Amino acid sequence: MPLSTVSISGVTPRIPPIGANALPLINAVEFASKVQKGQGPIVVEFMSFGCPHCRAMQPVLASVAAKLAGKIAVYQVSVDAEPALAASHQI
């Protein structure tokens, strides 16, 4: 998989392209049903597709989700698409 690079403070992390190792992207309605009313451990990443740090975390979270499938749920919320939801969680 080709990776793009972005220099951050002299460090050049390997950033996967958007969509690589995609996690379920949920909206505010799904957040209410899957997260607020969900059962068991749940990880939610509030992210932006333009954020290199968010994109760098995506394969890590995808790996965790795969290794712990059935034990935890991992979701992403786009702060660009759901600004009110992000703001309600002080993000």
Short mmCIF file of C-alpha atoms in Angstrom, two decimals:
data_model
loop_
_atom_site.label_atom_id
_atom_site.label_comp_id
_atom_site.label_asym_id
_atom_site.label_seq_id
_atom_site.Cartn_x
_atom_site.Cartn_y
_atom_site.Cartn_z
CA MET A 1 0.00 0.00 0.00
CA PRO A 2 1.57 3.32 -0.99
CA LEU A 3 1.83 5.79 1.83
CA SER A 4 2.10 9.56 1.67
CA THR A 5 4.32 11.49 4.05
CA VAL A 6 3.82 14.71 5.98
CA SER A 7 6.62 16.28 7.98
CA ILE A 8 5.61 17.17 11.54
CA SER A 9 8.26 18.78 13.76
CA GLY A 10 11.05 17.20 11.73
CA VAL A 11 9.50 13.72 11.98
CA THR A 12 8.05 12.22 8.82
CA PRO A 13 5.33 9.73 9.81
CA ARG A 14 3.95 7.29 7.27
CA ILE A 15 0.38 8.39 6.61
CA PRO A 16 -1.98 5.90 4.95
CA PRO A 17 -4.25 7.19 2.20
CA ILE A 18 -7.83 8.05 3.09
CA GLY A 19 -9.96 4.92 3.17
CA ALA A 20 -7.09 2.57 4.02
CA ASN A 21 -8.04 0.31 6.92
CA ALA A 22 -11.38 2.10 7.12
CA LEU A 23 -13.32 1.87 10.35
CA PRO A 24 -17.08 2.32 10.55
CA LEU A 25 -17.85 6.03 10.16
CA ILE A 26 -20.97 6.90 12.15
CA ASN A 27 -23.20 9.97 12.26
CA ALA A 28 -25.02 11.59 15.21
CA VAL A 29 -28.04 9.26 14.99
CA GLU A 30 -25.84 6.17 14.88
CA PHE A 31 -23.73 7.60 17.72
CA ALA A 32 -26.83 7.72 19.91
CA SER A 33 -27.77 4.11 19.19
CA LYS A 34 -24.34 2.48 18.92
CA VAL A 35 -22.33 4.43 21.47
CA GLN A 36 -24.65 6.03 24.01
CA LYS A 37 -26.95 2.99 24.15
CA GLY A 38 -24.29 0.45 23.21
CA GLN A 39 -23.12 -2.43 25.35
CA GLY A 40 -19.55 -3.31 26.25
CA PRO A 41 -16.35 -1.39 25.61
CA ILE A 42 -16.57 1.13 22.77
CA VAL A 43 -13.79 3.25 21.26
CA VAL A 44 -14.76 6.37 19.30
CA GLU A 45 -12.24 8.42 17.36
CA PHE A 46 -13.42 11.91 16.51
CA MET A 47 -11.42 12.65 13.38
CA SER A 48 -11.03 14.74 10.27
CA PHE A 49 -9.99 13.37 6.89
CA GLY A 50 -7.62 16.32 6.46
CA CYS A 51 -5.81 15.63 9.74
CA PRO A 52 -2.52 13.75 9.26
CA HIS A 53 -2.52 12.62 12.90
CA CYS A 54 -6.01 11.16 12.52
CA ARG A 55 -5.00 9.38 9.34
CA ALA A 56 -1.88 8.02 11.05
CA MET A 57 -4.01 6.57 13.85
CA GLN A 58 -6.42 4.84 11.47
CA PRO A 59 -4.35 1.66 10.87
CA VAL A 60 -3.59 1.41 14.60
CA LEU A 61 -7.28 1.57 15.50
CA ALA A 62 -8.15 -0.81 12.66
CA SER A 63 -5.62 -3.30 14.01
CA VAL A 64 -7.03 -3.02 17.52
CA ALA A 65 -10.57 -3.45 16.16
CA ALA A 66 -9.53 -6.55 14.20
CA LYS A 67 -7.64 -8.13 17.09
CA LEU A 68 -10.45 -7.48 19.55
CA ALA A 69 -13.38 -8.12 17.20
CA GLY A 70 -16.39 -9.24 19.18
CA LYS A 71 -14.94 -7.86 22.40
CA ILE A 72 -14.93 -4.13 21.63
CA ALA A 73 -16.52 -1.84 19.05
CA VAL A 74 -14.46 0.84 17.30
CA TYR A 75 -16.09 3.73 15.43
CA GLN A 76 -15.04 7.00 13.83
CA VAL A 77 -16.97 10.27 13.82
CA SER A 78 -16.04 12.97 11.31
CA VAL A 79 -15.85 16.32 13.07
CA ASP A 80 -16.34 17.96 9.67
CA ALA A 81 -19.62 16.14 9.05
CA GLU A 82 -20.81 16.21 12.68
CA PRO A 83 -19.57 19.48 14.24
CA ALA A 84 -22.43 19.68 16.76
CA LEU A 85 -21.72 16.15 18.00
CA ALA A 86 -18.03 16.96 18.34
CA ALA A 87 -18.80 20.20 20.16
CA SER A 88 -21.16 18.43 22.55
CA HIS A 89 -18.17 16.29 23.62
CA GLN A 90 -15.87 19.35 23.84
CA ILE A 91 -13.85 18.34 20.78
#
